[in-house]
Amino acid sequence: MSTDSVPTSGASVAGADSPGPAPAPSTTTGQDMPRSVSVLVFMRDRGIFVLWGLLIVAFAFWCSPYFFKVDNAILIANAAALTALFAAGVGIGIMTGVLDLSLPGTAAVASCVCGWVLTHGHATWLGLAAGLGAGVVVGLVNGLITIRGFNPIIVTIGTLSVLSGLAAVIAGGYTFPGLTQLEFMGTHRYLKVGDSFSGIPAPVFIVAAVFIVGTVFLTRTRDGIRLMAVGANAEAVRRAGIHADRYRVLGFVISGVLGALGGLVATANVTEANPNASPAIIFTALTAVALAGVALTGGRGSLPRVLVGALILATISNGLTIRGIQPYWATVCTGALLLGSLAFERVLQTAVSERLMAANLSVHQKKV
Amino acid sequence: MTTTGTPALDLQGIEMHYGFVRALDGIDIHVNAGEVVALLGDNGAGKSTLLKVMSGAHRPSGGTIRVRGEEKSFHAPSDAADAGIQMVYQDLSLVEPQDIAINLNLGQEKLRRGPLGWLGFVDRKEMRRSSEKELDRLGVRTAPMTRPVEMLSGGQRQVVALARSAIRVNGESQGILLLDEPTAALGYEQTKNVEALIRRMADQGIAIVVVTHDLPLCYEVADRIVILNRGKKVADLAAAGADRDHIVGWITGSRPSMFETAGA
Ligand SMILES: Nc1ncnc2c1ncn2[C@@H]1O[C@H](COP(=O)(O)OP(=O)(O)OP(=O)(O)O)[C@@H](O)[C@H]1O
Ligand SMILES: [Mg+2]
């Protein structure tokens, strides 16, 4: 993403160290960033894509011939879809400066609201709109409480608790089964080609749309860029004359809508609305987000990497399942991978800094 | 230099508390169009707090603010910006992960033409181009526009923060510019450039308040000197001919206030 990558061409590390008058235009002593630094920076920003590639190659050999197949790829994509939706919600929240822990509750309420509307004989679109609307309302409530100066983590823990209770109230202590009208966005497959290609499941399309729209929004549009800026330094954005609080609320609303969407897709997958809010959702999503290297301090990170984070989790559990390894080993693996990626990032960061320093020094020596 | 008549910015009896800490105690201060006022004082004297009250970042607990004679109450920095007030904060208030062009344009982003613009798409190229032109016009230079602020040196950041406010206030016919230690991180040459920039902007009729610990700079650019000590104004005098030892005395508190001693 253009916001977190380092311009490698024409950006001289050492030559531009003197802000001063520009008597003659372009007197910059331009010098390219050392090659090794560009490579390291690339590894830092795109390392997760490389990691995913390596995993695929490894599993392709280890789980041959079952793993490296179109059908299996679709399975992985479908398995990653739910995690990816929640990870997008958590990720956008963190990038914009809020950790929204109420997502499982939002998902449960959205799913039950939709279930209620559908079982009371209303149109499908109305049920979906009501579910997403519930997400908007939750986001607004979270946001409006938080901008009064309360800690977002505590606030969303509170709303999580309220929402899980509310979902059960809406469902009257039961579930809403038999919501077959939602199949079109659940298990249904599109783009089928005769017998040769069984089609792509609906959630994959939804995830693709969410990530494309989200990425374009956060990097290309005014509101998206401001949202990211608020995540990095809300007070600075306020001092620049922007109503920063509105953007903090917007961050919560987006996160709420994505949580609701995740709940609706989960409901569609099993054609049943369940009021149980599972906190595991948030931890899986956080794992994907952390793998993507999204800094918890906010203002940094990119959605495509979050998507790959979710895909890596799904790839590992798929590969291990094919080999017949117990599923709990998958969580051991992802945990170890996460810790490993932290160490990797630290090493890369130090290497980059060292090289930049060395480059600066050598230029100064040349000048003397 | 000083134009008489209504001051561009006029504060009367400003009080400001942080909890139980009384940071400002009945401050009266004004600055005229085209005038440079240097605000001096020891660490913790309340200089930044006073500037933040002027810029709308803080709401004072008491007192009135007048902009060109009109009483105002600022609820947010955007209100002050609407009144033509821009400030360079001591902490610079930049968005570290974003590049220089975005930081310079924050709040005034240029949108693309046509349907994409209606959807809120920004025109990064145009922002880079126009920012570069504005920087040239100000006579300051920093790193390439695409460089994220977190990769800049302290001095380069300071130039970006200064340029952002200067660009915005330059567009105003009767702007007010507040600078909180604008040269703290700058070397000799850059400090001279900033001095010249401050003088140039004042000559265009912009009212400027500059906080600094740099006495030579203060003599170089200021028309008037205001000194704070522990939240109180202790001196307000013309810069020309001001005695250096007296100023240092007021800053450290060893010299009694210009205002209280008259009676005491
Ligand atoms: N956010 C805050 N919360 C509580 N007290 C504060 C806060 N900011 C400043 N103060 C207090 O207010 C007083 C004035 O602070 P201020 O920042 O205005 O000083 P200053 O004159 O700008 O000092 P310096 O030269 O070090 O920048 C100090 O006693 C400081 O401790
Ligand atoms: Mg200060």
XYZ file of C-alpha atoms and ligand atoms in Angstrom:
664
model
C 0.000 0.000 0.000
C 1.202 3.429 -0.747
C 0.727 4.527 2.833
C 3.143 2.132 4.397
C 5.605 1.379 1.676
C 8.759 3.306 1.244
C 9.359 5.168 -1.962
C 12.474 3.602 -3.348
C 13.147 5.655 -6.418
C 14.410 9.184 -6.349
C 14.077 9.304 -2.598
C 17.580 9.870 -1.424
C 18.136 8.895 2.154
C 21.239 10.893 2.694
C 20.982 13.650 0.149
C 17.795 15.224 1.408
C 18.882 15.833 4.956
C 19.011 19.594 4.716
C 15.755 21.489 4.650
C 16.697 24.872 3.419
C 15.934 27.439 0.795
C 15.751 26.389 -2.779
C 17.667 29.154 -4.497
C 18.004 27.181 -7.683
C 15.268 24.643 -8.296
C 16.344 21.046 -7.771
C 19.737 21.254 -6.199
C 19.029 18.032 -4.339
C 22.000 15.748 -4.330
C 19.849 12.836 -5.400
C 21.093 9.367 -4.622
C 19.059 6.198 -4.652
C 18.343 4.246 -1.553
C 20.856 1.403 -1.297
C 19.663 -1.688 -3.104
C 19.899 -3.895 -0.040
C 17.637 -1.514 1.859
C 14.970 -1.640 -0.839
C 15.071 -5.424 -0.701
C 14.787 -5.443 3.074
C 11.971 -2.901 3.045
C 10.202 -5.006 0.438
C 10.593 -8.056 2.655
C 9.232 -6.138 5.614
C 6.172 -4.857 3.776
C 5.495 -7.834 1.561
C 7.036 -10.598 3.659
C 3.658 -12.098 4.462
C 2.983 -12.735 0.769
C 6.321 -14.511 0.506
C 5.502 -16.531 3.608
C 2.176 -17.599 2.163
C 3.881 -18.596 -1.092
C 6.400 -20.710 0.812
C 3.625 -22.413 2.784
C 1.793 -23.273 -0.420
C 4.912 -24.736 -2.006
C 5.710 -26.725 1.131
C 2.194 -28.142 1.412
C 2.060 -28.819 -2.331
C 4.925 -31.281 -1.931
C 4.075 -32.589 1.514
C 0.378 -33.142 0.835
C 0.760 -34.137 -2.796
C -1.408 -34.771 -4.755
C -4.431 -33.548 -2.802
C -3.334 -30.056 -1.808
C -2.338 -28.271 -5.016
C -5.725 -28.497 -6.742
C -8.286 -25.905 -7.812
C -10.968 -27.536 -5.689
C -8.770 -27.404 -2.628
C -7.879 -23.776 -3.292
C -11.584 -22.983 -3.294
C -12.003 -24.890 -0.049
C -9.257 -22.829 1.539
C -10.694 -19.569 0.241
C -14.098 -20.487 1.584
C -12.683 -21.544 4.936
C -10.761 -18.269 5.170
C -13.795 -16.169 4.242
C -15.354 -15.801 7.685
C -12.044 -15.161 9.424
C -11.212 -12.626 6.710
C -14.458 -10.699 7.234
C -13.952 -10.449 10.978
C -10.257 -9.733 10.501
C -11.185 -6.857 8.182
C -13.404 -5.476 10.930
C -10.774 -5.858 13.646
C -8.024 -4.668 11.277
C -9.793 -1.513 10.152
C -10.630 -0.850 13.783
C -6.987 -1.112 14.831
C -5.720 0.903 11.874
C -8.130 3.675 12.753
C -7.172 3.576 16.396
C -9.816 1.427 18.063
C -9.791 -2.218 19.076
C -13.420 -3.292 18.776
C -13.879 -6.331 20.994
C -17.666 -6.343 20.611
C -17.527 -7.954 17.143
C -18.767 -11.416 18.211
C -21.738 -9.763 19.906
C -22.426 -7.617 16.845
C -22.326 -10.729 14.674
C -24.748 -12.587 16.944
C -27.210 -9.697 17.138
C -27.099 -9.087 13.377
C -27.697 -12.750 12.743
C -30.626 -12.932 15.188
C -32.204 -9.704 13.936
C -32.041 -11.081 10.409
C -33.380 -14.443 11.606
C -36.268 -12.754 13.382
C -37.225 -10.679 10.342
C -37.066 -13.684 8.019
C -39.032 -16.039 10.266
C -41.719 -13.364 10.561
C -42.331 -13.669 6.860
C -40.546 -10.569 5.581
C -38.470 -10.279 2.448
C -34.873 -11.526 2.374
C -33.439 -8.105 1.526
C -35.245 -6.642 4.518
C -33.708 -9.224 6.828
C -30.214 -8.526 5.503
C -30.713 -4.767 5.691
C -31.946 -5.087 9.271
C -28.919 -7.197 10.176
C -26.466 -4.716 8.651
C -28.432 -1.867 10.208
C -27.898 -3.491 13.595
C -24.157 -3.373 12.854
C -24.382 0.359 12.090
C -26.256 1.004 15.330
C -23.737 -0.965 17.397
C -20.887 0.963 15.775
C -22.596 4.289 16.468
C -23.183 3.396 20.103
C -19.589 2.196 20.587
C -18.247 5.291 18.871
C -20.449 7.838 20.596
C -19.570 6.416 24.011
C -15.848 6.267 23.216
C -15.533 9.866 22.019
C -16.800 10.987 25.428
C -13.303 10.028 26.554
C -13.706 6.402 27.604
C -11.296 3.594 26.832
C -12.541 1.777 23.701
C -11.431 -1.625 24.975
C -13.510 -1.358 28.136
C -16.451 0.149 26.243
C -16.510 -2.648 23.667
C -16.127 -5.321 26.345
C -19.236 -3.786 27.885
C -21.168 -3.723 24.629
C -20.038 -7.311 23.879
C -21.702 -8.406 27.074
C -24.867 -6.383 26.398
C -25.083 -7.643 22.803
C -24.679 -11.331 23.660
C -27.561 -10.961 26.082
C -29.664 -9.038 23.553
C -29.115 -11.676 20.866
C -30.490 -14.328 23.226
C -33.450 -12.083 24.040
C -34.270 -11.629 20.339
C -34.028 -15.363 19.774
C -36.160 -16.015 22.869
C -33.601 -18.528 24.140
C -33.699 -20.638 20.968
C -32.243 -20.333 17.470
C -33.824 -19.424 14.132
C -33.373 -22.566 12.005
C -34.266 -23.212 8.377
C -33.292 -19.861 6.872
C -32.873 -21.428 3.446
C -33.515 -18.133 1.674
C -29.994 -17.090 2.720
C -28.351 -19.975 0.868
C -27.508 -17.682 -2.051
C -24.865 -16.032 0.110
C -23.842 -19.152 1.989
C -23.091 -22.507 0.449
C -24.275 -21.654 -3.059
C -21.593 -21.770 -5.749
C -21.389 -19.462 -8.741
C -19.551 -19.561 -12.096
C -20.056 -23.281 -12.451
C -18.653 -24.772 -15.704
C -20.362 -28.072 -16.527
C -18.758 -30.952 -14.636
C -15.208 -29.710 -14.810
C -15.508 -26.767 -12.416
C -17.864 -26.877 -9.454
C -18.002 -23.076 -9.035
C -16.900 -20.575 -6.395
C -18.839 -20.297 -3.117
C -20.671 -17.041 -2.414
C -18.637 -15.962 0.660
C -15.497 -15.759 -1.483
C -17.145 -13.095 -3.654
C -18.305 -11.178 -0.609
C -14.808 -11.200 0.862
C -13.272 -10.099 -2.438
C -15.699 -7.199 -2.684
C -15.114 -6.125 0.927
C -11.332 -6.142 0.599
C -11.238 -4.373 -2.760
C -13.639 -1.656 -1.660
C -11.932 -1.362 1.738
C -8.441 -1.083 0.292
C -9.429 1.523 -2.277
C -11.330 3.437 0.386
C -8.465 3.519 2.888
C -5.732 4.456 0.425
C -7.385 6.515 -2.295
C -10.250 8.481 -0.797
C -10.246 11.535 1.414
C -12.295 9.973 4.180
C -10.226 6.789 4.156
C -6.947 8.663 4.382
C -8.298 10.813 7.196
C -9.523 7.675 8.955
C -6.015 6.204 8.846
C -4.584 9.542 9.982
C -6.939 9.582 12.961
C -5.647 6.126 13.867
C -2.083 7.422 13.908
C -2.636 10.743 15.701
C -6.207 11.820 16.367
C -5.176 15.041 18.108
C -2.994 16.097 15.163
C -5.925 15.542 12.812
C -8.164 17.603 15.078
C -5.577 20.377 15.150
C -5.472 20.334 11.349
C -9.067 21.547 11.502
C -10.866 18.229 10.946
C -13.654 16.876 13.153
C -11.556 13.910 14.234
C -14.293 12.537 16.486
C -16.585 11.926 13.525
C -13.904 9.772 11.963
C -13.433 7.776 15.147
C -17.164 7.038 15.114
C -16.927 6.141 11.426
C -14.169 3.638 12.280
C -16.482 1.942 14.777
C -19.365 1.934 12.306
C -17.278 0.255 9.596
C -16.059 -2.296 12.082
C -19.646 -2.883 13.260
C -20.942 -3.359 9.714
C -18.173 -5.845 8.927
C -18.944 -7.736 12.127
C -22.613 -7.842 11.167
C -21.735 -8.999 7.657
C -19.585 -11.753 9.138
C -22.507 -12.818 11.312
C -24.870 -12.872 8.330
C -22.494 -14.937 6.185
C -22.005 -17.381 9.063
C -25.788 -17.602 9.381
C -26.187 -18.193 5.653
C -23.573 -20.973 5.740
C -25.563 -23.044 8.219
C -29.025 -21.545 7.397
C -29.531 -20.993 11.089
C -29.253 -17.864 13.232
C -27.546 -18.628 16.508
C -27.511 -16.139 19.424
C -24.267 -17.524 20.868
C -21.503 -14.962 20.526
C -18.267 -16.880 20.310
C -15.263 -14.870 21.542
C -13.020 -17.262 19.597
C -13.985 -15.267 16.495
C -12.137 -12.246 17.748
C -8.981 -14.175 18.620
C -8.753 -15.849 15.228
C -9.299 -12.480 13.594
C -6.655 -10.893 15.796
C -4.207 -13.646 14.869
C -4.713 -12.897 11.179
C -4.352 -9.168 11.803
C -1.215 -9.638 13.861
C 0.280 -11.949 11.226
C -0.374 -9.136 8.748
C 1.889 -6.946 10.844
C -0.766 -4.340 11.595
C 0.704 -2.223 14.395
C -1.562 -2.070 17.427
C -0.614 1.597 17.783
C -2.804 2.421 14.783
C -2.452 4.377 11.581
C -0.460 1.675 9.793
C -1.209 -1.569 8.030
C -2.945 -2.700 4.885
C -6.026 -4.765 4.143
C -4.462 -7.041 1.485
C -1.977 -8.224 4.078
C -4.830 -8.879 6.518
C -6.497 -11.008 3.838
C -3.317 -13.013 3.358
C -3.108 -13.392 7.132
C -6.550 -15.030 7.107
C -5.580 -17.171 4.102
C -2.436 -18.382 5.869
C -4.491 -19.587 8.837
C -6.851 -21.445 6.507
C -3.986 -22.875 4.446
C -2.259 -24.321 7.492
C -5.353 -25.957 8.892
C -6.271 -27.303 5.444
C -2.817 -28.770 4.811
C -2.626 -30.397 8.198
C -6.129 -31.826 7.810
C -5.183 -33.403 4.503
C -2.235 -35.103 6.224
C -4.649 -36.348 8.895
C -2.999 -34.389 11.687
C -5.154 -33.440 14.655
C -6.650 -29.947 14.323
C -5.171 -28.697 17.584
C -1.757 -28.868 15.959
C -2.979 -26.213 13.557
C -3.428 -23.727 16.394
C 0.002 -24.644 17.734
C 1.431 -23.934 14.278
C -0.296 -20.599 13.774
C 0.757 -19.458 17.233
C 4.374 -20.400 16.572
C 4.185 -18.722 13.162
C 2.923 -15.526 14.754
C 5.764 -15.452 17.262
C 8.228 -16.264 14.495
C 6.916 -13.429 12.338
C 7.448 -11.015 15.233
C 11.084 -12.023 15.515
C 11.485 -11.852 11.725
C 10.076 -8.343 11.622
C 12.370 -7.194 14.414
C 15.413 -8.559 12.612
C 14.397 -6.891 9.348
C 13.664 -3.579 11.028
C 17.054 -3.528 12.717
C 18.768 -4.428 9.472
C 16.992 -1.610 7.644
C 17.891 0.948 10.311
C 21.502 -0.179 10.414
C 21.861 0.082 6.682
C 20.224 3.501 6.567
C 22.581 4.726 9.275
C 25.585 3.307 7.463
C 24.477 4.989 4.224
C 24.115 8.322 5.986
C 27.529 8.060 7.578
C 29.349 7.169 4.406
C 27.829 10.127 2.594
C 28.928 12.483 5.327
C 32.432 11.095 5.121
C 32.480 11.644 1.371
C 31.397 15.246 1.855
C 34.181 16.046 4.314
C 5.624 47.997 11.437
C 2.913 48.084 14.069
C -0.421 49.215 12.736
C -2.687 50.901 15.220
C -6.411 50.275 15.476
C -8.121 47.005 16.349
C -5.613 44.251 17.076
C -5.759 41.180 14.850
C -5.965 39.027 17.966
C -6.777 40.286 21.441
C -7.021 38.177 24.593
C -8.239 39.614 27.891
C -8.056 38.050 31.343
C -7.332 34.536 30.120
C -7.415 31.868 32.847
C -6.557 28.238 32.274
C -6.446 25.342 34.695
C -5.232 21.794 34.198
C -7.017 20.135 37.076
C -5.569 21.970 40.063
C -2.610 23.346 38.134
C -3.220 26.966 37.244
C -1.317 27.340 33.985
C -2.524 30.846 33.019
C -3.502 33.569 35.422
C -5.300 36.621 34.033
C -3.286 37.046 30.848
C -3.895 40.069 28.597
C -2.124 39.906 25.276
C -2.719 41.240 21.797
C -1.020 41.192 18.438
C -1.627 43.576 15.563
C -1.699 42.844 11.866
C 1.826 42.822 10.477
C 3.340 42.626 13.948
C 5.600 39.929 15.348
C 5.221 39.342 19.071
C 7.825 37.149 20.763
C 6.444 35.232 23.730
C 9.210 34.380 26.176
C 9.343 32.543 29.481
C 11.001 29.692 31.304
C 10.012 26.046 30.852
C 6.520 25.526 32.184
C 5.738 29.247 32.214
C 2.550 28.646 30.206
C 3.613 29.738 26.720
C 2.353 26.659 24.897
C -0.844 26.693 26.902
C -1.500 30.306 25.935
C -0.889 29.569 22.262
C -3.206 26.553 22.403
C -5.920 28.779 23.839
C -5.410 31.112 20.869
C -5.557 28.240 18.372
C -8.704 26.668 19.821
C -6.925 23.475 20.927
C -7.741 24.345 24.555
C -10.756 26.153 25.934
C -9.791 28.696 28.582
C -11.520 28.554 31.981
C -12.056 32.300 31.781
C -11.433 35.424 29.726
C -12.367 36.677 26.282
C -10.847 36.245 22.849
C -11.375 38.819 20.115
C -10.373 38.343 16.500
C -10.212 41.654 14.627
C -12.505 43.152 17.236
C -15.092 40.393 17.150
C -15.564 38.242 20.250
C -15.129 34.543 19.547
C -15.316 31.316 21.458
C -13.391 28.463 19.903
C -14.744 24.963 20.463
C -12.149 23.276 18.262
C -9.106 24.254 16.198
C -11.335 24.239 13.134
C -13.197 27.276 14.555
C -9.922 29.146 14.960
C -8.845 28.091 11.482
C -12.091 29.532 10.117
C -11.143 32.817 11.768
C -7.798 32.737 9.942
C -5.664 31.403 12.807
C -3.012 28.753 12.173
C -0.582 27.258 14.650
C 2.630 25.249 14.580
C 2.544 23.093 17.705
C 5.562 22.331 19.814
C 5.017 18.603 19.213
C 4.469 19.428 15.503
C 1.205 17.416 15.331
C 2.087 15.536 12.159
C 0.664 12.188 11.042
C 3.773 10.019 11.051
C 2.830 7.164 8.706
C 1.506 9.466 5.974
C 3.720 11.206 3.449
C 4.672 14.880 3.370
C 2.109 15.812 0.722
C -0.771 14.331 2.726
C 0.441 16.050 5.881
C 0.639 19.406 4.137
C -2.856 18.982 2.700
C -4.601 17.364 5.668
C -8.047 18.909 5.998
C -7.787 20.552 2.567
C -7.159 17.507 0.384
C -7.484 18.027 -3.326
C -9.981 15.729 -4.977
C -9.794 14.334 -8.476
C -11.858 15.877 -11.192
C -15.004 14.192 -12.430
C -17.002 11.307 -11.007
C -14.094 9.895 -8.986
C -13.825 13.226 -7.220
C -17.517 13.109 -6.320
C -16.809 9.774 -4.672
C -14.104 11.433 -2.609
C -11.029 10.133 -4.437
C -7.966 12.282 -3.732
C -5.570 13.506 -6.355
C -2.178 12.629 -4.826
C -0.235 13.851 -7.850
C -1.874 17.239 -7.801
C -1.309 17.522 -4.040
C 2.388 16.764 -4.513
C 2.725 19.245 -7.325
C 0.958 22.093 -5.581
C 2.715 21.409 -2.271
C 6.081 21.541 -3.991
C 5.137 24.831 -5.572
C 3.990 26.278 -2.256
C 7.212 25.201 -0.563
C 9.202 26.871 -3.326
C 7.187 30.011 -2.837
C 7.960 29.974 0.883
C 11.610 29.371 0.110
C 11.870 26.257 2.266
C 12.888 22.805 1.216
C 12.511 19.415 2.790
C 12.571 15.776 1.667
C 10.701 14.341 -1.372
C 6.921 14.721 -1.090
C 6.319 10.961 -1.072
C 8.470 10.370 2.006
C 6.476 9.345 5.107
C 6.998 11.812 7.940
C 8.289 9.063 10.235
C 11.365 8.827 7.999
C 12.262 12.502 8.337
C 14.804 14.098 10.624
C 13.656 16.377 13.425
C 14.509 19.475 11.431
C 12.731 18.262 8.308
C 9.601 17.562 10.364
C 9.727 21.027 11.799
C 9.928 22.498 8.301
C 6.905 20.437 7.210
C 4.862 21.584 10.213
C 5.869 25.198 9.666
C 5.163 25.036 5.961
C 1.698 23.603 6.542
C 0.616 26.528 8.686
C 2.456 29.076 6.574
C 0.784 27.852 3.382
C -2.646 28.052 4.966
C -2.191 31.435 6.535
C -0.636 32.808 3.369
C -3.935 32.428 1.575
C -5.650 34.613 4.180
C -5.558 38.362 3.683
C -5.579 38.924 7.444
C -4.163 35.750 8.866
C -2.781 35.068 12.316
C 0.140 32.688 12.715
C 1.129 31.115 16.042
C 4.539 29.465 16.218
C 5.598 27.348 19.202
C 9.382 27.092 19.098
C 9.582 26.876 15.299
C 13.380 26.722 15.229
C 14.053 24.386 18.164
C 15.338 21.573 15.938
C 16.898 23.666 13.200
C 20.530 24.352 12.402
C 22.024 27.787 11.830
C 21.137 28.187 8.174
C 17.594 26.872 8.521
C 16.988 29.136 11.494
C 18.003 32.110 9.373
C 15.578 30.987 6.657
C 12.737 30.717 9.130
C 13.591 34.168 10.498
C 13.383 35.607 7.020
C 10.132 33.765 6.395
C 8.576 35.148 9.584
C 9.612 38.693 8.643
C 8.301 38.277 5.102
C 4.924 37.044 6.261
C 4.616 39.864 8.785
C 5.401 42.361 6.047
C 2.449 40.936 4.114
C 0.235 41.907 7.045
C 0.041 38.615 8.906
C -0.026 38.849 12.703
C 2.522 36.496 14.269
C 3.115 35.235 17.794
C 6.320 33.262 18.158
C 7.376 31.330 21.259
C 11.106 30.844 21.495
C 14.004 30.332 23.882
C 16.352 31.831 21.319
C 16.985 35.462 22.348
C 18.996 36.431 19.225
C 16.135 35.170 17.051
C 13.727 37.158 19.135
C 15.706 40.384 18.660
C 16.021 39.613 14.975
C 12.308 39.204 14.168
C 10.161 40.579 16.974
C 8.548 44.001 17.174
C 7.373 43.419 20.710
C 8.308 41.070 23.521
C 5.874 39.570 26.028
C 7.260 37.592 28.937
C 5.396 35.044 31.055
C 6.466 33.786 34.429
C 4.529 30.984 36.166
C 1.364 31.724 34.254
C 1.437 35.504 34.741
C 2.438 38.207 32.294
C 5.424 40.020 33.785
C 6.570 42.189 30.883
C 5.290 43.613 27.605
C 7.666 45.969 25.816
C 8.992 46.997 22.412
C 11.798 44.765 21.222
C 13.905 47.574 19.894
C 16.179 48.796 22.682
C 14.983 46.214 25.224
C 17.733 45.445 27.688
C 18.938 41.887 27.481
C 19.663 41.564 31.180
C 16.208 42.835 32.062
C 14.625 40.283 29.762
C 16.618 37.458 31.298
C 15.640 38.764 34.734
C 11.953 38.680 33.860
C 12.237 35.211 32.361
C 13.955 33.746 35.419
C 11.748 35.679 37.821
C 14.643 37.536 39.484
C 13.261 40.840 38.196
C 9.851 41.930 39.530
C 6.912 42.220 37.159
C 6.495 45.401 35.116
C 2.869 45.522 36.187
C 2.828 44.785 39.904
C 5.908 46.701 41.015
C 4.380 50.009 40.012
C 2.191 49.867 43.097
C 4.201 47.638 45.431
N -1.767 18.483 29.532
C -1.396 19.009 30.714
N -1.900 18.512 31.861
C -1.546 19.053 33.059
N -0.700 20.062 33.195
C -0.164 20.589 32.103
C -0.479 20.088 30.796
N 0.211 20.810 29.883
C 0.908 21.707 30.583
N 0.695 21.579 31.902
C 1.275 22.432 32.958
O 1.000 23.768 32.654
C 2.110 24.585 32.875
C 2.472 25.354 31.612
O 2.852 24.453 30.587
P 3.242 24.907 29.112
O 3.361 23.699 28.273
O 2.311 25.959 28.673
O 4.700 25.536 29.363
P 5.682 26.208 28.306
O 5.841 27.624 28.751
O 5.247 25.960 26.934
O 7.040 25.418 28.599
P 8.182 24.939 27.568
O 9.087 26.084 27.378
O 8.870 23.854 28.348
O 7.544 24.461 26.347
C 3.218 23.675 33.379
O 3.278 23.799 34.769
C 2.782 22.297 32.990
O 3.192 21.385 33.960
Mg 5.927 24.910 25.362
